[in-house]
């Protein structure tokens, strides 16, 4: 296939790359096959002709099986119900083990000394911790959290600090509970209430490869042509205990004095500034770095790092500030830190002014780690990111990457107040920090990039995204009881982040910006450096709301908000008008995709609305309330006027109308703000999906929206149409749906064009990307041809060593996603291998991530375990392959076959396995597939770990997909037939008119 270069990386021979699209076209009866992989990333192999014949025979057999399966499993088929028995009840949950610490001891201070050994063959750490604590209840036990730590029992010393002379207490026993991750020091004497003690422990830990605790990272230094190692921490939510014995709960706040040992040719970092450096006796090449004492904070916010990363220092805040701001990365990537280095201080200063509470630490480092489980982590003073969330190349990174980075940075900086300064009492209020950070990121980015109008995206990125999960019976409340680590990890999900942010935004609309903002400032001041429960927030906001006259004295924020954070799901309100007496009955019910639920949940719903004669889309405050009522009446409406409820989606609920009102709204769509259009599209599409509205309404609204599309409304429409596309992808009517989509998107494709224009704004760039992803799936379309040719030109020029780099034809940044995917999907092995080599060698993190997901546009089984893919990226490639209709079955087979190995490899952190399971339902819509998924869960019922909730939700989704096929398939088919006939009739009329004109 090729020859190795000087770095040992195999080079392909691109002289055999076709120079014409037509020469390798896979359609219209051409003999050239679509892309197939005939090798592995480590080397190539050649398929023999007999084996090729066997493969072709297998494909024919597969086609026959597919036809038979289609016949037996299509909606309405009488055989389908005989094939499978559907699980009707969830499996019994395993007994809940409460891992909470007793409250008899409260830490006040930690002195931590850690010496990490960062070299192959060792990867351990020596540690010593001294914890000072108060006693709140007499006990003879010191119970701490530990995990993957070996305690030197002889070193354990407990000291009474309140006597005239420090008294050493006798240790009677050491107890270990691996399941609960607890270590107990049992004493001969009692610890006395009100007294102060120290416990000192020496131990050995591990620099693991799980991306949790204190873990090791390797990366390639392309300049030195060598592998380098470093170590960094990720303690949230419950992994500080992997680095040092501690009271590892958010309410157990303390101050920390940290010392890190390192080689002299490396650097170390922690939450605070380094105050001193001292030599280490008998270790000439090592030194201790000693850091200033931290403010009082939770263990999950402690951070440490030892590396040879480099930094740029940037101007921090205003000229009066002495705070230091720096961005750290690999040396080769330093030039990619400028975006973060300018954006970060601007957002931080905005939050300083917004909250009127200055960021309290003397420095802030943002670090791009080569391997990192989350997008980022808000450690106080030392925020860590995965590289693709922090490093931006102005020439190669996309507008989507810029947007995503800005949002992640805004999110983590918002945490400096919500989470760090004021911390939830326990993980059941995770939303109290994650929901607020998800809300605040929009405010921060809007301040820095007002032309993006990012606040309008909240509706499509937070509310509508959250709706998709929260309409399931297996969803959970925002405030959810959790007792152990596995449960805690599972709620780092859409509900805590996006629904949390959505109800916060709703509360802002209810109270108004002034009352809301002042209430938040009062809350932060009252609870700073402390922990809070959600009732603390409600109380502060209620006080301000009553003071400002925003709420009646007999109404509290708690009354309103408890219905939103303590209950699962969200409501749909039904507006049924009486056009005779100009009234409307409004009822509420829980919105579910299931029609068989007897759920009677009600909410406090703020009802805002406007009518045609008012046309006021700016007043989002409630004009009337549904106070846990099932029904209310609106009067004084106009029989000839439309009514629109939930202005600019200020409330976290859907709205359904009678057919006449829906039609009036559809006719007037072009007059509405684009956020309103997106809301009407998403509501109507999902009401139809749930069987509460005929599909004629949402389709007519979507078609109307495409006459004058905006980025927000376009995104809402295309995402909802994607669900229908997924459901029909393997059915006989898919060709009809693709024809409809090609006609629907044709005009906007022609308007936007394939290539960017110099004056394109943010909205046009984002819209083009969305439209091209559809247009390039149509066979022989202009989009497909241009994408493949652009990719081919890039491949040819890249391999021409004589061509100056400035003359190499590259793929424009904002076209990369669609060009890469299209070329790999429609091409052959040579296109895939070219992208894979680029993935292995590129120094641009966003480019690496984009190439990786594009590789998933192919469908070969071995891609799922390709070498060279970092652990942090495993989920991305799996999801990419799962979303590929050709690769979906491969991904399902892969996860079933390798379940134990995947759990062992990825562990329980970061919801990696959960996200893999959540990607499975996308094309599953037959009883047979439902039975397979249920059987997969049941076969591994005792080994689900943190994926248990994801399994329940995925199974429920497939249930609804099966129902949708049974209830909506024929209706969609009829609608497509009628629409295509109209298209063809109109085309004949247009052609006749053109002929007459000629």
mmCIF file of N, CA and C in Angstrom, residues 462-560:
data_model
loop_
_atom_site.group_PDB
_atom_site.id
_atom_site.type_symbol
_atom_site.label_atom_id
_atom_site.label_comp_id
_atom_site.label_asym_id
_atom_site.label_seq_id
_atom_site.Cartn_x
_atom_site.Cartn_y
_atom_site.Cartn_z
ATOM 1 N N UNK A 462 -30.711 24.097 24.185
ATOM 2 C CA UNK A 462 -30.943 23.691 25.569
ATOM 3 C C UNK A 462 -32.373 23.154 25.756
ATOM 4 N N UNK A 463 -33.371 23.990 25.489
ATOM 5 C CA UNK A 463 -34.751 23.580 25.750
ATOM 6 C C UNK A 463 -35.161 22.405 24.865
ATOM 7 N N UNK A 464 -35.034 22.573 23.549
ATOM 8 C CA UNK A 464 -35.505 21.522 22.649
ATOM 9 C C UNK A 464 -34.671 20.257 22.761
ATOM 10 N N UNK A 465 -33.402 20.413 23.025
ATOM 11 C CA UNK A 465 -32.551 19.241 23.221
ATOM 12 C C UNK A 465 -32.967 18.502 24.486
ATOM 13 N N UNK A 466 -33.225 19.246 25.555
ATOM 14 C CA UNK A 466 -33.650 18.644 26.813
ATOM 15 C C UNK A 466 -35.005 17.955 26.674
ATOM 16 N N UNK A 467 -35.899 18.557 25.922
ATOM 17 C CA UNK A 467 -37.226 17.978 25.714
ATOM 18 C C UNK A 467 -37.153 16.531 25.225
ATOM 19 N N UNK A 468 -36.167 16.234 24.376
ATOM 20 C CA UNK A 468 -36.097 14.909 23.757
ATOM 21 C C UNK A 468 -35.885 13.807 24.780
ATOM 22 N N UNK A 469 -35.136 14.078 25.821
ATOM 23 C CA UNK A 469 -34.924 13.094 26.880
ATOM 24 C C UNK A 469 -36.026 13.169 27.932
ATOM 25 N N UNK A 470 -36.506 14.362 28.199
ATOM 26 C CA UNK A 470 -37.421 14.568 29.317
ATOM 27 C C UNK A 470 -38.848 14.141 28.994
ATOM 28 N N UNK A 471 -39.105 13.722 27.766
ATOM 29 C CA UNK A 471 -40.437 13.219 27.422
ATOM 30 C C UNK A 471 -40.533 11.714 27.641
ATOM 31 N N UNK A 472 -39.477 11.119 28.188
ATOM 32 C CA UNK A 472 -39.474 9.684 28.451
ATOM 33 C C UNK A 472 -39.916 9.414 29.888
ATOM 34 N N UNK A 473 -40.594 8.302 30.085
ATOM 35 C CA UNK A 473 -40.966 7.891 31.436
ATOM 36 C C UNK A 473 -39.733 7.611 32.285
ATOM 37 N N UNK A 474 -38.637 7.240 31.630
ATOM 38 C CA UNK A 474 -37.396 6.904 32.335
ATOM 39 C C UNK A 474 -36.518 8.111 32.590
ATOM 40 N N UNK A 475 -37.013 9.320 32.318
ATOM 41 C CA UNK A 475 -36.275 10.525 32.689
ATOM 42 C C UNK A 475 -36.257 10.629 34.221
ATOM 43 N N UNK A 476 -35.665 11.674 34.730
ATOM 44 C CA UNK A 476 -35.595 11.839 36.180
ATOM 45 C C UNK A 476 -35.759 13.310 36.541
ATOM 46 N N UNK A 477 -36.126 13.606 37.791
ATOM 47 C CA UNK A 477 -36.246 15.012 38.206
ATOM 48 C C UNK A 477 -34.890 15.713 38.170
ATOM 49 N N UNK A 478 -34.910 17.024 38.114
ATOM 50 C CA UNK A 478 -33.674 17.793 38.189
ATOM 51 C C UNK A 478 -32.987 17.540 39.525
ATOM 52 N N UNK A 479 -33.749 17.649 40.607
ATOM 53 C CA UNK A 479 -33.233 17.323 41.931
ATOM 54 C C UNK A 479 -33.531 15.852 42.171
ATOM 55 N N UNK A 480 -32.497 15.024 42.176
ATOM 56 C CA UNK A 480 -32.716 13.578 42.229
ATOM 57 C C UNK A 480 -31.875 12.966 43.344
ATOM 58 N N UNK A 481 -32.469 12.135 44.193
ATOM 59 C CA UNK A 481 -31.694 11.498 45.264
ATOM 60 C C UNK A 481 -30.606 10.584 44.694
ATOM 61 N N UNK A 482 -29.391 10.736 45.199
ATOM 62 C CA UNK A 482 -28.281 9.858 44.828
ATOM 63 C C UNK A 482 -27.525 9.502 46.102
ATOM 64 N N UNK A 483 -27.076 8.259 46.178
ATOM 65 C CA UNK A 483 -26.469 7.764 47.405
ATOM 66 C C UNK A 483 -25.070 7.204 47.198
ATOM 67 N N UNK A 484 -24.698 6.961 45.942
ATOM 68 C CA UNK A 484 -23.412 6.324 45.693
ATOM 69 C C UNK A 484 -22.812 6.844 44.394
ATOM 70 N N UNK A 485 -21.520 6.559 44.228
ATOM 71 C CA UNK A 485 -20.769 7.117 43.105
ATOM 72 C C UNK A 485 -21.396 6.784 41.763
ATOM 73 N N UNK A 486 -21.833 5.545 41.551
ATOM 74 C CA UNK A 486 -22.391 5.165 40.257
ATOM 75 C C UNK A 486 -23.641 5.974 39.944
ATOM 76 N N UNK A 487 -24.454 6.267 40.955
ATOM 77 C CA UNK A 487 -25.642 7.093 40.736
ATOM 78 C C UNK A 487 -25.249 8.536 40.445
ATOM 79 N N UNK A 488 -24.258 9.026 41.162
ATOM 80 C CA UNK A 488 -23.811 10.407 40.957
ATOM 81 C C UNK A 488 -23.350 10.607 39.521
ATOM 82 N N UNK A 489 -22.565 9.685 39.017
ATOM 83 C CA UNK A 489 -22.028 9.832 37.654
ATOM 84 C C UNK A 489 -23.147 9.840 36.614
ATOM 85 N N UNK A 490 -24.233 9.110 36.877
ATOM 86 C CA UNK A 490 -25.300 9.013 35.880
ATOM 87 C C UNK A 490 -26.092 10.300 35.715
ATOM 88 N N UNK A 491 -26.067 11.179 36.723
ATOM 89 C CA UNK A 491 -26.876 12.398 36.598
ATOM 90 C C UNK A 491 -26.095 13.569 36.014
ATOM 91 N N UNK A 492 -24.849 13.342 35.588
ATOM 92 C CA UNK A 492 -24.154 14.360 34.790
ATOM 93 C C UNK A 492 -24.702 14.246 33.367
ATOM 94 N N UNK A 493 -25.916 14.685 33.182
ATOM 95 C CA UNK A 493 -26.629 14.408 31.939
ATOM 96 C C UNK A 493 -27.421 15.625 31.482
ATOM 97 N N UNK A 494 -28.204 15.408 30.449
ATOM 98 C CA UNK A 494 -28.996 16.470 29.844
ATOM 99 C C UNK A 494 -29.938 17.136 30.839
ATOM 100 N N UNK A 495 -30.503 16.366 31.750
ATOM 101 C CA UNK A 495 -31.466 16.937 32.698
ATOM 102 C C UNK A 495 -30.782 17.921 33.633
ATOM 103 N N UNK A 496 -29.654 17.521 34.219
ATOM 104 C CA UNK A 496 -28.960 18.408 35.157
ATOM 105 C C UNK A 496 -28.433 19.655 34.466
ATOM 106 N N UNK A 497 -27.930 19.497 33.248
ATOM 107 C CA UNK A 497 -27.316 20.620 32.532
ATOM 108 C C UNK A 497 -28.367 21.438 31.780
ATOM 109 N N UNK A 498 -29.017 20.832 30.819
ATOM 110 C CA UNK A 498 -29.854 21.596 29.896
ATOM 111 C C UNK A 498 -31.235 21.904 30.465
ATOM 112 N N UNK A 499 -31.861 20.920 31.111
ATOM 113 C CA UNK A 499 -33.143 21.242 31.744
ATOM 114 C C UNK A 499 -32.912 22.189 32.917
ATOM 115 N N UNK A 500 -31.818 21.955 33.673
ATOM 116 C CA UNK A 500 -31.489 22.882 34.755
ATOM 117 C C UNK A 500 -31.363 24.301 34.253
ATOM 118 N N UNK A 501 -30.637 24.480 33.152
ATOM 119 C CA UNK A 501 -30.478 25.818 32.570
ATOM 120 C C UNK A 501 -31.809 26.372 32.078
ATOM 121 N N UNK A 502 -32.657 25.509 31.548
ATOM 122 C CA UNK A 502 -33.931 25.951 30.973
ATOM 123 C C UNK A 502 -34.888 26.474 32.034
ATOM 124 N N UNK A 503 -34.961 25.803 33.186
ATOM 125 C CA UNK A 503 -35.878 26.294 34.226
ATOM 126 C C UNK A 503 -35.301 27.547 34.894
ATOM 127 N N UNK A 504 -33.982 27.684 34.897
ATOM 128 C CA UNK A 504 -33.376 28.930 35.389
ATOM 129 C C UNK A 504 -33.750 30.086 34.464
ATOM 130 N N UNK A 505 -33.660 29.847 33.164
ATOM 131 C CA UNK A 505 -34.053 30.882 32.201
ATOM 132 C C UNK A 505 -35.537 31.214 32.349
ATOM 133 N N UNK A 506 -36.366 30.189 32.572
ATOM 134 C CA UNK A 506 -37.798 30.423 32.780
ATOM 135 C C UNK A 506 -38.028 31.322 33.992
ATOM 136 N N UNK A 507 -37.275 31.069 35.067
ATOM 137 C CA UNK A 507 -37.415 31.881 36.272
ATOM 138 C C UNK A 507 -36.994 33.323 36.003
ATOM 139 N N UNK A 508 -35.996 33.513 35.159
ATOM 140 C CA UNK A 508 -35.595 34.862 34.775
ATOM 141 C C UNK A 508 -36.745 35.587 34.066
ATOM 142 N N UNK A 509 -37.439 34.862 33.177
ATOM 143 C CA UNK A 509 -38.577 35.467 32.458
ATOM 144 C C UNK A 509 -39.739 35.754 33.410
ATOM 145 N N UNK A 510 -39.915 34.923 34.418
ATOM 146 C CA UNK A 510 -40.997 35.128 35.380
ATOM 147 C C UNK A 510 -40.727 36.349 36.252
ATOM 148 N N UNK A 511 -39.518 36.451 36.776
ATOM 149 C CA UNK A 511 -39.184 37.522 37.716
ATOM 150 C C UNK A 511 -38.738 38.805 37.033
ATOM 151 N N UNK A 512 -38.222 38.689 35.829
ATOM 152 C CA UNK A 512 -37.608 39.832 35.164
ATOM 153 C C UNK A 512 -36.125 39.888 35.479
ATOM 154 N N UNK A 513 -35.351 40.457 34.568
ATOM 155 C CA UNK A 513 -33.895 40.436 34.703
ATOM 156 C C UNK A 513 -33.423 41.135 35.972
ATOM 157 N N UNK A 514 -33.997 42.269 36.323
ATOM 158 C CA UNK A 514 -33.505 43.011 37.489
ATOM 159 C C UNK A 514 -33.675 42.207 38.775
ATOM 160 N N UNK A 515 -34.891 41.755 39.044
ATOM 161 C CA UNK A 515 -35.158 41.003 40.275
ATOM 162 C C UNK A 515 -34.347 39.718 40.311
ATOM 163 N N UNK A 516 -34.288 39.047 39.179
ATOM 164 C CA UNK A 516 -33.539 37.797 39.089
ATOM 165 C C UNK A 516 -32.062 38.032 39.402
ATOM 166 N N UNK A 517 -31.465 39.030 38.785
ATOM 167 C CA UNK A 517 -30.037 39.302 38.964
ATOM 168 C C UNK A 517 -29.723 39.720 40.399
ATOM 169 N N UNK A 518 -30.511 40.625 40.966
ATOM 170 C CA UNK A 518 -30.266 41.069 42.341
ATOM 171 C C UNK A 518 -30.429 39.902 43.306
ATOM 172 N N UNK A 519 -31.421 39.052 43.047
ATOM 173 C CA UNK A 519 -31.617 37.881 43.887
ATOM 174 C C UNK A 519 -30.430 36.939 43.850
ATOM 175 N N UNK A 520 -29.849 36.735 42.664
ATOM 176 C CA UNK A 520 -28.663 35.880 42.542
ATOM 177 C C UNK A 520 -27.478 36.481 43.300
ATOM 178 N N UNK A 521 -27.285 37.779 43.176
ATOM 179 C CA UNK A 521 -26.179 38.436 43.875
ATOM 180 C C UNK A 521 -26.341 38.274 45.392
ATOM 181 N N UNK A 522 -27.562 38.445 45.874
ATOM 182 C CA UNK A 522 -27.814 38.278 47.311
ATOM 183 C C UNK A 522 -27.540 36.844 47.756
ATOM 184 N N UNK A 523 -27.940 35.900 46.934
ATOM 185 C CA UNK A 523 -27.704 34.479 47.236
ATOM 186 C C UNK A 523 -26.214 34.179 47.307
ATOM 187 N N UNK A 524 -25.437 34.668 46.343
ATOM 188 C CA UNK A 524 -23.993 34.416 46.323
ATOM 189 C C UNK A 524 -23.318 35.050 47.540
ATOM 190 N N UNK A 525 -23.715 36.242 47.862
ATOM 191 C CA UNK A 525 -23.113 36.902 49.029
ATOM 192 C C UNK A 525 -23.466 36.188 50.337
ATOM 193 N N UNK A 526 -24.670 35.681 50.413
ATOM 194 C CA UNK A 526 -25.096 35.013 51.644
ATOM 195 C C UNK A 526 -24.415 33.664 51.829
ATOM 196 N N UNK A 527 -24.086 32.990 50.727
ATOM 197 C CA UNK A 527 -23.579 31.612 50.823
ATOM 198 C C UNK A 527 -22.147 31.458 50.336
ATOM 199 N N UNK A 528 -21.436 32.532 50.062
ATOM 200 C CA UNK A 528 -20.092 32.395 49.502
ATOM 201 C C UNK A 528 -19.170 31.653 50.457
ATOM 202 N N UNK A 529 -18.292 30.845 49.858
ATOM 203 C CA UNK A 529 -17.381 29.947 50.578
ATOM 204 C C UNK A 529 -18.147 28.935 51.435
ATOM 205 N N UNK A 530 -19.382 28.687 51.057
ATOM 206 C CA UNK A 530 -20.216 27.768 51.834
ATOM 207 C C UNK A 530 -20.970 26.868 50.856
ATOM 208 N N UNK A 531 -21.824 26.038 51.419
ATOM 209 C CA UNK A 531 -22.669 25.167 50.611
ATOM 210 C C UNK A 531 -24.101 25.669 50.634
ATOM 211 N N UNK A 532 -24.854 25.261 49.629
ATOM 212 C CA UNK A 532 -26.242 25.712 49.532
ATOM 213 C C UNK A 532 -27.137 24.565 49.099
ATOM 214 N N UNK A 533 -28.385 24.669 49.483
ATOM 215 C CA UNK A 533 -29.465 23.776 49.075
ATOM 216 C C UNK A 533 -30.383 24.617 48.199
ATOM 217 N N UNK A 534 -31.147 23.978 47.317
ATOM 218 C CA UNK A 534 -31.945 24.793 46.391
ATOM 219 C C UNK A 534 -32.941 25.695 47.117
ATOM 220 N N UNK A 535 -33.401 25.274 48.285
ATOM 221 C CA UNK A 535 -34.326 26.140 49.028
ATOM 222 C C UNK A 535 -33.674 27.459 49.441
ATOM 223 N N UNK A 536 -32.353 27.453 49.620
ATOM 224 C CA UNK A 536 -31.658 28.700 49.940
ATOM 225 C C UNK A 536 -31.802 29.703 48.796
ATOM 226 N N UNK A 537 -31.708 29.210 47.582
ATOM 227 C CA UNK A 537 -31.875 30.080 46.415
ATOM 228 C C UNK A 537 -33.311 30.570 46.318
ATOM 229 N N UNK A 538 -34.270 29.661 46.502
ATOM 230 C CA UNK A 538 -35.678 30.066 46.404
ATOM 231 C C UNK A 538 -36.014 31.144 47.427
ATOM 232 N N UNK A 539 -35.489 31.003 48.633
ATOM 233 C CA UNK A 539 -35.783 31.967 49.688
ATOM 234 C C UNK A 539 -35.256 33.354 49.342
ATOM 235 N N UNK A 540 -34.024 33.405 48.825
ATOM 236 C CA UNK A 540 -33.432 34.696 48.475
ATOM 237 C C UNK A 540 -34.191 35.360 47.332
ATOM 238 N N UNK A 541 -34.545 34.565 46.320
ATOM 239 C CA UNK A 541 -35.268 35.119 45.174
ATOM 240 C C UNK A 541 -36.675 35.556 45.574
ATOM 241 N N UNK A 542 -37.318 34.815 46.467
ATOM 242 C CA UNK A 542 -38.652 35.203 46.924
ATOM 243 C C UNK A 542 -38.607 36.540 47.651
ATOM 244 N N UNK A 543 -37.618 36.699 48.507
ATOM 245 C CA UNK A 543 -37.478 37.966 49.248
ATOM 246 C C UNK A 543 -37.360 39.137 48.281
ATOM 247 N N UNK A 544 -36.518 38.981 47.259
ATOM 248 C CA UNK A 544 -36.334 40.069 46.294
ATOM 249 C C UNK A 544 -37.586 40.278 45.452
ATOM 250 N N UNK A 545 -38.258 39.178 45.077
ATOM 251 C CA UNK A 545 -39.464 39.288 44.258
ATOM 252 C C UNK A 545 -40.579 40.006 45.018
ATOM 253 N N UNK A 546 -40.717 39.714 46.304
ATOM 254 C CA UNK A 546 -41.730 40.415 47.105
ATOM 255 C C UNK A 546 -41.356 41.887 47.287
ATOM 256 N N UNK A 547 -40.071 42.135 47.473
ATOM 257 C CA UNK A 547 -39.609 43.520 47.628
ATOM 258 C C UNK A 547 -39.894 44.338 46.372
ATOM 259 N N UNK A 548 -39.712 43.732 45.199
ATOM 260 C CA UNK A 548 -39.906 44.435 43.926
ATOM 261 C C UNK A 548 -41.348 44.379 43.435
ATOM 262 N N UNK A 549 -42.206 43.654 44.159
ATOM 263 C CA UNK A 549 -43.597 43.552 43.748
ATOM 264 C C UNK A 549 -43.821 42.683 42.537
ATOM 265 N N UNK A 550 -42.885 41.792 42.261
ATOM 266 C CA UNK A 550 -42.985 40.923 41.085
ATOM 267 C C UNK A 550 -43.914 39.748 41.359
ATOM 268 N N UNK A 551 -43.895 39.225 42.587
ATOM 269 C CA UNK A 551 -44.786 38.141 42.983
ATOM 270 C C UNK A 551 -45.709 38.620 44.084
ATOM 271 N N UNK A 552 -46.950 38.113 44.089
ATOM 272 C CA UNK A 552 -47.859 38.402 45.188
ATOM 273 C C UNK A 552 -47.281 37.847 46.478
ATOM 274 N N UNK A 553 -47.621 38.460 47.590
ATOM 275 C CA UNK A 553 -47.054 38.077 48.886
ATOM 276 C C UNK A 553 -47.393 36.639 49.271
ATOM 277 N N UNK A 554 -48.487 36.109 48.730
ATOM 278 C CA UNK A 554 -48.875 34.743 49.088
ATOM 279 C C UNK A 554 -48.284 33.703 48.144
ATOM 280 N N UNK A 555 -47.406 34.131 47.225
ATOM 281 C CA UNK A 555 -46.755 33.204 46.287
ATOM 282 C C UNK A 555 -45.254 33.247 46.526
ATOM 283 N N UNK A 556 -44.640 32.083 46.587
ATOM 284 C CA UNK A 556 -43.187 31.995 46.755
ATOM 285 C C UNK A 556 -42.563 31.334 45.541
ATOM 286 N N UNK A 557 -41.287 31.594 45.343
ATOM 287 C CA UNK A 557 -40.547 30.935 44.268
ATOM 288 C C UNK A 557 -40.516 29.428 44.499
ATOM 289 N N UNK A 558 -40.435 29.016 45.765
ATOM 290 C CA UNK A 558 -40.429 27.582 46.067
ATOM 291 C C UNK A 558 -41.714 26.912 45.574
ATOM 292 N N UNK A 559 -42.864 27.538 45.795
ATOM 293 C CA UNK A 559 -44.122 26.976 45.306
ATOM 294 C C UNK A 559 -44.059 26.726 43.807
ATOM 295 N N UNK A 560 -43.541 27.708 43.103
ATOM 296 C CA UNK A 560 -43.485 27.614 41.644
ATOM 297 C C UNK A 560 -42.461 26.567 41.208
#
